[in-house]
Short mmCIF file of C-alpha atoms in Angstrom, two decimals:
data_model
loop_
_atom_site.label_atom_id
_atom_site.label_comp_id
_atom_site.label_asym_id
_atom_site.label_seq_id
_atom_site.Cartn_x
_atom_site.Cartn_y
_atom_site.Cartn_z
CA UNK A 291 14.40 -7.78 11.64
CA UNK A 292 14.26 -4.71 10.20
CA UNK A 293 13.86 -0.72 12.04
CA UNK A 294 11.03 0.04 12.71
CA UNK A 295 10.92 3.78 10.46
CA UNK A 296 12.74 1.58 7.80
CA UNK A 297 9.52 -0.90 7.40
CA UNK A 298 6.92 1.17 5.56
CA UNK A 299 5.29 -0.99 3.25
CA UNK A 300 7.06 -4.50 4.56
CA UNK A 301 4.62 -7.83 5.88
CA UNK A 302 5.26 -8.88 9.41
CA UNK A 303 6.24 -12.25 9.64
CA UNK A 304 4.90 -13.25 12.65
CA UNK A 305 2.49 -11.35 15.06
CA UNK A 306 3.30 -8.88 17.44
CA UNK A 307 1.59 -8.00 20.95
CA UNK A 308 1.37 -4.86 22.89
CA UNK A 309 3.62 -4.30 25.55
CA UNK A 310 1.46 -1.68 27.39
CA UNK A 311 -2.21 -0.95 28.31
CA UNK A 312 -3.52 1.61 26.21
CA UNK A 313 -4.65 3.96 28.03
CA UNK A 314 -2.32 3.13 30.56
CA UNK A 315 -4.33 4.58 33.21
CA UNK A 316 -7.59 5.92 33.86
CA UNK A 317 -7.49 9.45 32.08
CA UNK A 318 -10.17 12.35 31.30
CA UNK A 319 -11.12 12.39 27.54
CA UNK A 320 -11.87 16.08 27.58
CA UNK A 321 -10.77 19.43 28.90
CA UNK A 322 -12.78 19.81 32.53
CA UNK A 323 -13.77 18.91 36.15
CA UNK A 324 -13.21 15.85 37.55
CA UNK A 325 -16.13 14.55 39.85
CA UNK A 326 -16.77 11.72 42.57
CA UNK A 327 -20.42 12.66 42.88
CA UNK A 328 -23.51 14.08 41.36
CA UNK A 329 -23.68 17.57 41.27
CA UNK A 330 -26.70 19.66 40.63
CA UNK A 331 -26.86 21.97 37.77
CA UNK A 332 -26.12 25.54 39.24
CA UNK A 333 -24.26 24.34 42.02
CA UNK A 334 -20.56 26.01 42.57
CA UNK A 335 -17.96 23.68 43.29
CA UNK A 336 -14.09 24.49 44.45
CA UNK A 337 -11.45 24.07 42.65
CA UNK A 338 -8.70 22.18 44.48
CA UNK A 339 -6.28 21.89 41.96
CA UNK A 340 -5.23 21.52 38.45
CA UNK A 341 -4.40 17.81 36.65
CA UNK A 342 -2.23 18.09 32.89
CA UNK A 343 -1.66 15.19 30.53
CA UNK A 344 1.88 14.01 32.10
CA UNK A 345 1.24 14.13 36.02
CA UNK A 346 1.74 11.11 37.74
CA UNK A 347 -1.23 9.33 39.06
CA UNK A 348 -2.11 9.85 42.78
CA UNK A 349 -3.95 13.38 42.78
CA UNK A 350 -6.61 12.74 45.64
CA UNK A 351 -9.99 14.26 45.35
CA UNK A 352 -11.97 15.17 49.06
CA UNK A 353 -15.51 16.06 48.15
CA UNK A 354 -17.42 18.41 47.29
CA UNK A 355 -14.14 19.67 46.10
CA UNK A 356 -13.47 19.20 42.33
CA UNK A 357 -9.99 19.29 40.15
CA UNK A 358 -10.00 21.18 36.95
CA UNK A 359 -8.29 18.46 34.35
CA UNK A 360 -6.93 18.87 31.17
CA UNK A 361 -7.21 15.85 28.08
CA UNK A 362 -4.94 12.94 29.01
CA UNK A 363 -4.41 13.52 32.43
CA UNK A 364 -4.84 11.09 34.69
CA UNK A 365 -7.93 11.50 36.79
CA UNK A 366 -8.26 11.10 40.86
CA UNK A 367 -9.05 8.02 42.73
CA UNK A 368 -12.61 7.63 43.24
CA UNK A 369 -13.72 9.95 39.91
CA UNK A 370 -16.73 8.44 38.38
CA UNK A 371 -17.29 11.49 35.90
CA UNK A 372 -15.20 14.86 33.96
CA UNK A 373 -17.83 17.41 33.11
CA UNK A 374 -16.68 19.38 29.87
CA UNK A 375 -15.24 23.11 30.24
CA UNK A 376 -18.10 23.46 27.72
CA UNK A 377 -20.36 22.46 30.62
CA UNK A 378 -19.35 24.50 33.17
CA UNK A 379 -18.56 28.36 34.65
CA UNK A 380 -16.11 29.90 36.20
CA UNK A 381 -17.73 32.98 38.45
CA UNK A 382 -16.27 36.38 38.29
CA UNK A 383 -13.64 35.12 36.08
CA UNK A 384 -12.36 32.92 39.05
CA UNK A 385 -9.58 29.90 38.74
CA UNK A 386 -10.56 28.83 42.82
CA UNK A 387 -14.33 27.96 41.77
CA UNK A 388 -16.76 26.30 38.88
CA UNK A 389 -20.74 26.50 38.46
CA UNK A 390 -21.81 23.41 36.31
CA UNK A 391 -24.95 23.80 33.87
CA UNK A 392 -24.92 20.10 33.69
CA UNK A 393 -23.88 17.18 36.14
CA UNK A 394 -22.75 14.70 33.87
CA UNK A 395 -23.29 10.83 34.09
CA UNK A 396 -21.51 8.58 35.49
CA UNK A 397 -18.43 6.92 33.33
CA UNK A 398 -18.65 10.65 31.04
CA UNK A 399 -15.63 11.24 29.48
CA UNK A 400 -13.17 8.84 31.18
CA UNK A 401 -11.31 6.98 29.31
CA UNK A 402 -10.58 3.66 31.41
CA UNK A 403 -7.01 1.84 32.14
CA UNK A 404 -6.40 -0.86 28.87
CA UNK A 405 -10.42 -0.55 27.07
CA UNK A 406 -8.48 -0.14 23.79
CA UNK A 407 -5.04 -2.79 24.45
CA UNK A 408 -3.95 -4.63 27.62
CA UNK A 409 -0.48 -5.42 28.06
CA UNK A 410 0.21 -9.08 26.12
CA UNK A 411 -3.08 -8.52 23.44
CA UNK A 412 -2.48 -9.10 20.28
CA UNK A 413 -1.27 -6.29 18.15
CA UNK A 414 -0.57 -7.23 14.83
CA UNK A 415 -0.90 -10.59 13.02
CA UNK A 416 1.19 -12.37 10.55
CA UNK A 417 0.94 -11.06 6.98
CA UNK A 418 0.01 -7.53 8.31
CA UNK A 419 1.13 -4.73 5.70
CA UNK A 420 2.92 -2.38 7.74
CA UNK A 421 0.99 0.85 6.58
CA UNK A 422 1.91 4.46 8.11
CA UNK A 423 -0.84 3.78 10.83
CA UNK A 424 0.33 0.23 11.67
CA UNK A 425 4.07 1.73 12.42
CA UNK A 426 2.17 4.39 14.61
CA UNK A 427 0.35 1.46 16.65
CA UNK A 428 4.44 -0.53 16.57
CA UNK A 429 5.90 2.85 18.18
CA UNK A 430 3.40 3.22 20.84
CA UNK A 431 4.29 0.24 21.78
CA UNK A 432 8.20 0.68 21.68
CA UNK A 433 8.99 -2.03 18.74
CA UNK A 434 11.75 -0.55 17.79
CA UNK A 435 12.77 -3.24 15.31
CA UNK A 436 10.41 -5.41 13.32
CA UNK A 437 10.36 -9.34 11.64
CA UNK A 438 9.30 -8.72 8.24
CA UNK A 439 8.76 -10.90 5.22
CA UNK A 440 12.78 -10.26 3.40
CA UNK A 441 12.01 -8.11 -0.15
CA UNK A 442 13.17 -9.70 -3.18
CA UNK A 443 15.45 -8.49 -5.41
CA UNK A 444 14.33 -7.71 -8.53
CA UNK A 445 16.73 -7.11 -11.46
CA UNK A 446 15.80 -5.30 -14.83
CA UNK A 447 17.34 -6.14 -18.54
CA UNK A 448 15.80 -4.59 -21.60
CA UNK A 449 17.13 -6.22 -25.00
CA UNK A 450 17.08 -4.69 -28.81
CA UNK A 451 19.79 -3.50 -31.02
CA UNK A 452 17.03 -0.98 -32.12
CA UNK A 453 17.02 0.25 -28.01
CA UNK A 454 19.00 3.18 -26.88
CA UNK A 455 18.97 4.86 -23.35
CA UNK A 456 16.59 7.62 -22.99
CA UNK A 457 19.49 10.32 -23.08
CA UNK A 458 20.81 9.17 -25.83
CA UNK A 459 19.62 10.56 -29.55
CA UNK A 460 17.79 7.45 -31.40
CA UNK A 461 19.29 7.20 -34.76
CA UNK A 462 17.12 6.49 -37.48
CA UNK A 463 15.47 3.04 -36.47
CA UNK A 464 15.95 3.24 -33.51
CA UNK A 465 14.11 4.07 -30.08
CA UNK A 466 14.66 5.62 -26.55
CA UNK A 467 13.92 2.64 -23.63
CA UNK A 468 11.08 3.72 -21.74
CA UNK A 469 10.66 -0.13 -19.81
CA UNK A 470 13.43 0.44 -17.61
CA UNK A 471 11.80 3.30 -16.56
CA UNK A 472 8.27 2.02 -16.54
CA UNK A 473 9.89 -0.98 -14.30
CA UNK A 474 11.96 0.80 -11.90
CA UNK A 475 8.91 2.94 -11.28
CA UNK A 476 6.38 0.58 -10.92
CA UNK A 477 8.59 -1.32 -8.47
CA UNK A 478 9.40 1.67 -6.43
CA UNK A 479 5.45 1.76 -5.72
CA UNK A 480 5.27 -1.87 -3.95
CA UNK A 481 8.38 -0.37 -1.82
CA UNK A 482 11.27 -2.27 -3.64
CA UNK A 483 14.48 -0.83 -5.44
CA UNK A 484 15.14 -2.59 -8.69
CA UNK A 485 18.38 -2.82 -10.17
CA UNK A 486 19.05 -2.34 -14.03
CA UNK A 487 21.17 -3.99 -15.53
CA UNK A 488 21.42 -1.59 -18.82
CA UNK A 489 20.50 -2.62 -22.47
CA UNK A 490 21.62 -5.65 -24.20
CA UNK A 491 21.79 -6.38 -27.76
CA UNK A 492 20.93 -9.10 -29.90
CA UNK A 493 23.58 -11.33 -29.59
CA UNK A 494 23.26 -14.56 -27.54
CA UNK A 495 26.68 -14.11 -26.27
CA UNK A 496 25.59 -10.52 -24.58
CA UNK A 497 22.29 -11.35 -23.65
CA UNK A 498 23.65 -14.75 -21.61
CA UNK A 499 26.42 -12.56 -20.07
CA UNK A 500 23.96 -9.74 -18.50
CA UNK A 501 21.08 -12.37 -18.30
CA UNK A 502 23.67 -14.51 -15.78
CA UNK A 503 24.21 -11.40 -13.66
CA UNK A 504 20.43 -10.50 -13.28
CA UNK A 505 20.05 -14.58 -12.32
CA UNK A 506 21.92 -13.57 -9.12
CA UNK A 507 18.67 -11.44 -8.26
CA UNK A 508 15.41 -13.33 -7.01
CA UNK A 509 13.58 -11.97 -10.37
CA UNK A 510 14.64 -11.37 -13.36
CA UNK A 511 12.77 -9.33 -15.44
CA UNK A 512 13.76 -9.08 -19.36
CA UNK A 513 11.85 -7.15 -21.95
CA UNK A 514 11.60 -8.12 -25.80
CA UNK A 515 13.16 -10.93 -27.22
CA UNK A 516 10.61 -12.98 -26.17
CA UNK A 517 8.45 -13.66 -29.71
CA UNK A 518 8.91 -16.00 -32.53
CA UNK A 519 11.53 -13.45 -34.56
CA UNK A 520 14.88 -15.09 -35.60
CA UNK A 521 16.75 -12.77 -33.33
CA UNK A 522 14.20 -13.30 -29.81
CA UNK A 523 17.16 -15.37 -27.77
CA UNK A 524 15.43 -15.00 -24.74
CA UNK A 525 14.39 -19.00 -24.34
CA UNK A 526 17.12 -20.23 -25.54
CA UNK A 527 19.73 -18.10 -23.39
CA UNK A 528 17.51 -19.04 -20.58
CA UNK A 529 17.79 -22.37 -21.03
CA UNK A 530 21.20 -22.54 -21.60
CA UNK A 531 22.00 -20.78 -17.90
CA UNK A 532 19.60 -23.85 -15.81
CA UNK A 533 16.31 -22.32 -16.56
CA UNK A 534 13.27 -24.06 -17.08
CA UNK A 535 10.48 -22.67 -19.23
CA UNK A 536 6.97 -23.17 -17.44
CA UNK A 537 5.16 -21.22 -19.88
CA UNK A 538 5.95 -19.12 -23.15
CA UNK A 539 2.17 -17.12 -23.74
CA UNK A 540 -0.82 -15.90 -22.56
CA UNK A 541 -4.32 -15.73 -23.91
CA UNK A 542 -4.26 -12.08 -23.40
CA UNK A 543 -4.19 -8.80 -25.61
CA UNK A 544 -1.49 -6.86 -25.01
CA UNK A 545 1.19 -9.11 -24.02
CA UNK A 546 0.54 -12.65 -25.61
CA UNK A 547 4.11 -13.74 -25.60
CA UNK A 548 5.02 -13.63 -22.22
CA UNK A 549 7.34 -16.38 -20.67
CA UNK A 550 8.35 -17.37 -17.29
CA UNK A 551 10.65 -19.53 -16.01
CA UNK A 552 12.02 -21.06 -13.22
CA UNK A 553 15.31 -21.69 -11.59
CA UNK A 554 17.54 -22.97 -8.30
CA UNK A 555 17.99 -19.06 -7.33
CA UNK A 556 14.27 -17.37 -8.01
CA UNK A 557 12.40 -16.78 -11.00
CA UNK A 558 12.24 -14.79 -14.76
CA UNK A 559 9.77 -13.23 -16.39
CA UNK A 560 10.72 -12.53 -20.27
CA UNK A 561 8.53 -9.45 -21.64
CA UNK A 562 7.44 -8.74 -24.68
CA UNK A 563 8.94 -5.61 -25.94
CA UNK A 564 6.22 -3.18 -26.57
CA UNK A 565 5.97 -0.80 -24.20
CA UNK A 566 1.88 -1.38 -23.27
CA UNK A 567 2.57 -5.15 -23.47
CA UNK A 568 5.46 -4.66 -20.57
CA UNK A 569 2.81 -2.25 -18.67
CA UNK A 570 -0.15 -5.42 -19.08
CA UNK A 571 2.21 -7.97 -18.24
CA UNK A 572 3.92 -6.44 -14.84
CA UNK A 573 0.71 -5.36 -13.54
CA UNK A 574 -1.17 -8.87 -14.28
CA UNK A 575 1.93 -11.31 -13.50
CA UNK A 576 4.80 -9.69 -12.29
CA UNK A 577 3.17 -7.21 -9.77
CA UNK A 578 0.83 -9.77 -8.02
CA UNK A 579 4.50 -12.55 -7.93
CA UNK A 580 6.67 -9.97 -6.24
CA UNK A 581 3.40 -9.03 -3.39
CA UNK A 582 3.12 -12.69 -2.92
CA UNK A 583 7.24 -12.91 -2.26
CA UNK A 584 6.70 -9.67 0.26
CA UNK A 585 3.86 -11.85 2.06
CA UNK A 586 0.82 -10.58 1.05
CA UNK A 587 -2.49 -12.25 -0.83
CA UNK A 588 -2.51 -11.67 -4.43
CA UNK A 589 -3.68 -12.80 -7.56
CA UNK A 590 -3.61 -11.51 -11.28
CA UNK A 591 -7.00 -10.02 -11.16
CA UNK A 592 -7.12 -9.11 -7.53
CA UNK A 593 -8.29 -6.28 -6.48
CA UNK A 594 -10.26 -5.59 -9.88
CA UNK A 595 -13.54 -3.87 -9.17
CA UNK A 596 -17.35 -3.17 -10.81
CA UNK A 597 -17.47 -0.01 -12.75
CA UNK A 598 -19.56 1.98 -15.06
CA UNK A 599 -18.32 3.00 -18.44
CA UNK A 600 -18.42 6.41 -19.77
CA UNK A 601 -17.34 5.65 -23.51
CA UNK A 602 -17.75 2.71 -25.42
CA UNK A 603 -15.69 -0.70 -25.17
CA UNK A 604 -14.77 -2.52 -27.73
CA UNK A 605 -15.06 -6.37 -27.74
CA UNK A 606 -12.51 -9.09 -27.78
CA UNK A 607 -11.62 -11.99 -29.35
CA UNK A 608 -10.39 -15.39 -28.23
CA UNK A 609 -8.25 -13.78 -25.96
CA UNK A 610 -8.77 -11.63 -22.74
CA UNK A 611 -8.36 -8.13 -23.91
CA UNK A 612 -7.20 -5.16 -21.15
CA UNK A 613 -7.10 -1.58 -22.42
CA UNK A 614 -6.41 1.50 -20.07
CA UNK A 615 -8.58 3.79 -18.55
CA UNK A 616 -9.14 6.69 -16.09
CA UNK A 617 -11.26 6.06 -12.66
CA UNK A 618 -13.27 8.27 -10.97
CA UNK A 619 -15.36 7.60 -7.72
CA UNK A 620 -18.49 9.69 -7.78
CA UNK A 621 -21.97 9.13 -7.27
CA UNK A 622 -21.42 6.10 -5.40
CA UNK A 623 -19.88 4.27 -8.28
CA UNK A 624 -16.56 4.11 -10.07
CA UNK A 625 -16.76 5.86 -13.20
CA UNK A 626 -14.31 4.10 -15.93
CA UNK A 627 -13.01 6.00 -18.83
CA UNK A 628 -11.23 4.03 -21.25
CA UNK A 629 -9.08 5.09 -24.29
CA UNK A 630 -8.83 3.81 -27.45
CA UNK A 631 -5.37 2.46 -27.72
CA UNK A 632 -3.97 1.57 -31.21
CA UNK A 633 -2.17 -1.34 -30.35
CA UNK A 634 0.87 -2.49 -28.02
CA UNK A 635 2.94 0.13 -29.29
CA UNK A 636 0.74 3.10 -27.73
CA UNK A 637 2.63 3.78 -24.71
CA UNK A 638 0.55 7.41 -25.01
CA UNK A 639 -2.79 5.75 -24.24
CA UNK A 640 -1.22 3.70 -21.99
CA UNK A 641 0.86 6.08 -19.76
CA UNK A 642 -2.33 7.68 -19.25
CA UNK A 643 -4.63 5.20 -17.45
CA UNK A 644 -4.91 4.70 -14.16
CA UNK A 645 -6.55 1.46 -14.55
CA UNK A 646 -6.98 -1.57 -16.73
CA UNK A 647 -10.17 -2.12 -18.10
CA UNK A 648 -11.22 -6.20 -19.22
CA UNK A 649 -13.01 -7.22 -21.99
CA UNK A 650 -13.38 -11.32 -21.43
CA UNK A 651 -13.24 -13.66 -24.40
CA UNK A 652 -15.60 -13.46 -27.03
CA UNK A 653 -17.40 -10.35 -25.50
CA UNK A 654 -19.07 -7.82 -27.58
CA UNK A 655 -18.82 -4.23 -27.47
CA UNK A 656 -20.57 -2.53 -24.47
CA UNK A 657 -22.19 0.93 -24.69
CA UNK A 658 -21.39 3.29 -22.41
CA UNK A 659 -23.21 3.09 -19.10
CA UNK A 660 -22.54 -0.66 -19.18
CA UNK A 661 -21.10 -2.17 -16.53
CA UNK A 662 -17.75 -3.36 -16.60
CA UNK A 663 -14.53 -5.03 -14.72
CA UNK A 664 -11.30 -2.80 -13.88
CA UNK A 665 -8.43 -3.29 -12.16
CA UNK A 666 -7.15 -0.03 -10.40
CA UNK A 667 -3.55 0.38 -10.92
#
């Protein structure tokens, strides 16, 4: 159970029912008059009192009399109709009387006791993402603490001799980590704090020490290290702490050698190094694993959508091939826009999409105007 204002972006566990009727009583859905009986156009009325939003039930109404009512406000026994200010007149600028240009029908502008929620409906079901309007519905109804799905902890380890922090000044050969960012980021938008653990070089000794801390999390995810090079330790650490390797590649482009692995406390995925590579992997793997930990459906291409191309796509090969692109809705169709990376090392093309765009295996180029799969991001 978790607060209620604390729960943005959590999964319920298990369903929820309202503890009120909503409305809970018979109220006027406009500014007006409150009427138990016909009254014909032209006719003036008297006023006998005023009803807000607030007053307790219980006003009674003695025809031909008629209560002015505001939005909210409970209406008298016996109303069957509120006629709109809009509606109505007040002569010589009196508050004691009202001329109505139009009677009404009966049932107008009442909103009746429970027609949206009674007491003991269902509210919210299992698996429901808590969005900003859900928590709206939970307050109304006084939840003031919520069972949610518990969010895994997700821990971050980038590897490379060659990698310095960003604030640091790369010496020649070597480069400024932009994955930790990328992750910590990218994790922060499915509503989860990741932890870094920092940078660690290419020694087996290093890498097992920070790799043991991050096994403490529920994910671990590692970037580089992860190819056939004589200094990628990433298996063979992992193996060496209880691991077991379930896979070690994937028939896509970026990303190909991407492994995952399993263990007593959670799971690991090892990244490759490349900056777009990390990007393709977290949204296709990592992103839809963590959503499915938080309680919700996913998959790896969930959620991808038709679009239209505005620029030509290149093919593919034996492999699925993503590149990034920019989305736009207009027209009644989702416009994609995709740019022309130069390989897994283009974190400038990359940075820029919004989207990943799919080229399946085998496919030729497609002109623009083609249709085309994308996965909004």
């Amino acid at each position: 159970m978790i607060r209620r204002r604390d729960a943005a972006g959590r999964v319920l566990s298990r369903p929820l029912r309202a503890t009120v009727d909503v409305p809970a009583a018979d109220v006027s859905a406009m500014d007006g008059y409150a009427l138990s009986e016909p009254v014909p156009p032209g006719e003036e009325r008297k006023v006998a009192g005023t009803i807000v939003a607030g007053d307790a039930p219980g006003f009674v109404l003695t025809p031909p009399a008629v209560a002015r009512i505001m939005t909210g406000a409970p209406v008298p026994s016996g109303t069957d109709r509120v006629v709109p200010v809009e509606a109505s007149d007040t002569p010589d600028a009196r508050r004691d009387a009202v001329v109505f240009r139009s009677a009404g029908a009966p049932g107008d502008h009442i909103r009746r006791r429970g027609e949206v929620l009674r007491a003991g409906d269902p509210l919210l079901p299992a698996g429901a993402l808590l969005t900003p309007g859900a928590l709206a519905l939970l307050a109304t109804h006084g939840h003031g603490e919520v069972p949610v799905h518990r969010a895994p902890s997700v821990a971050v380890l980038t590897t490379g001799d060659e990698v310095v922090p960003p604030e640091s000044e790369p010496a020649p050969g070597q480069l400024r980590d932009s994955n930790t960012d990328f992750l910590l980021a990218a994790g922060a938008s499915l509503g989860l704090r990741f932890q870094p653990l920092g940078i660690a070089p290419d020694r087996e000794a290093d890498l097992a020490r920070l790799a043991a801390d991050g096994l403490r999390s529920d994910v671990l995810l590692l970037c580089g290290g992860v190819s056939m090079g004589e200094l990628d330790f990433v298996e063979k650490v992992l193996t060496s702490l209880g691991c077991r390797i379930e896979m070690d590649a994937v028939a896509i482009q970026p990303g190909k050698p991407l492994v995952f692995a399993t263990h007593a406390g959670g799971v690991v995925f090892g990244l490759p190094g490349n900056p777009a590579s990390v990007m393709v992997g977290f949204w296709l793997f990592v992103r839809p694993a963590l959503r499915r930990m938080m309680g919700l459906e996913s998959g790896w291409w969930s959620g991808a959508l038709s679009g239209v191309l505005t620029r030509p796509l290149p093919g593919a090969t034996s492999r699925d091939r993503f590149l990034p692109a920019e989305i736009e809705a207009r027209d009644g169709s989702l416009h994609v826009t995709p740019y022309a990376a130069k390989g897994s090392h283009d974190l400038a093309a990359f940075a820029h999409g919004t989207a990943l765009v799919r080229m399946r295996p085998g496919a030729g180029p497609a002109a623009a105007g083609a249709a085309c799969e994308v996965l909004p991001l």
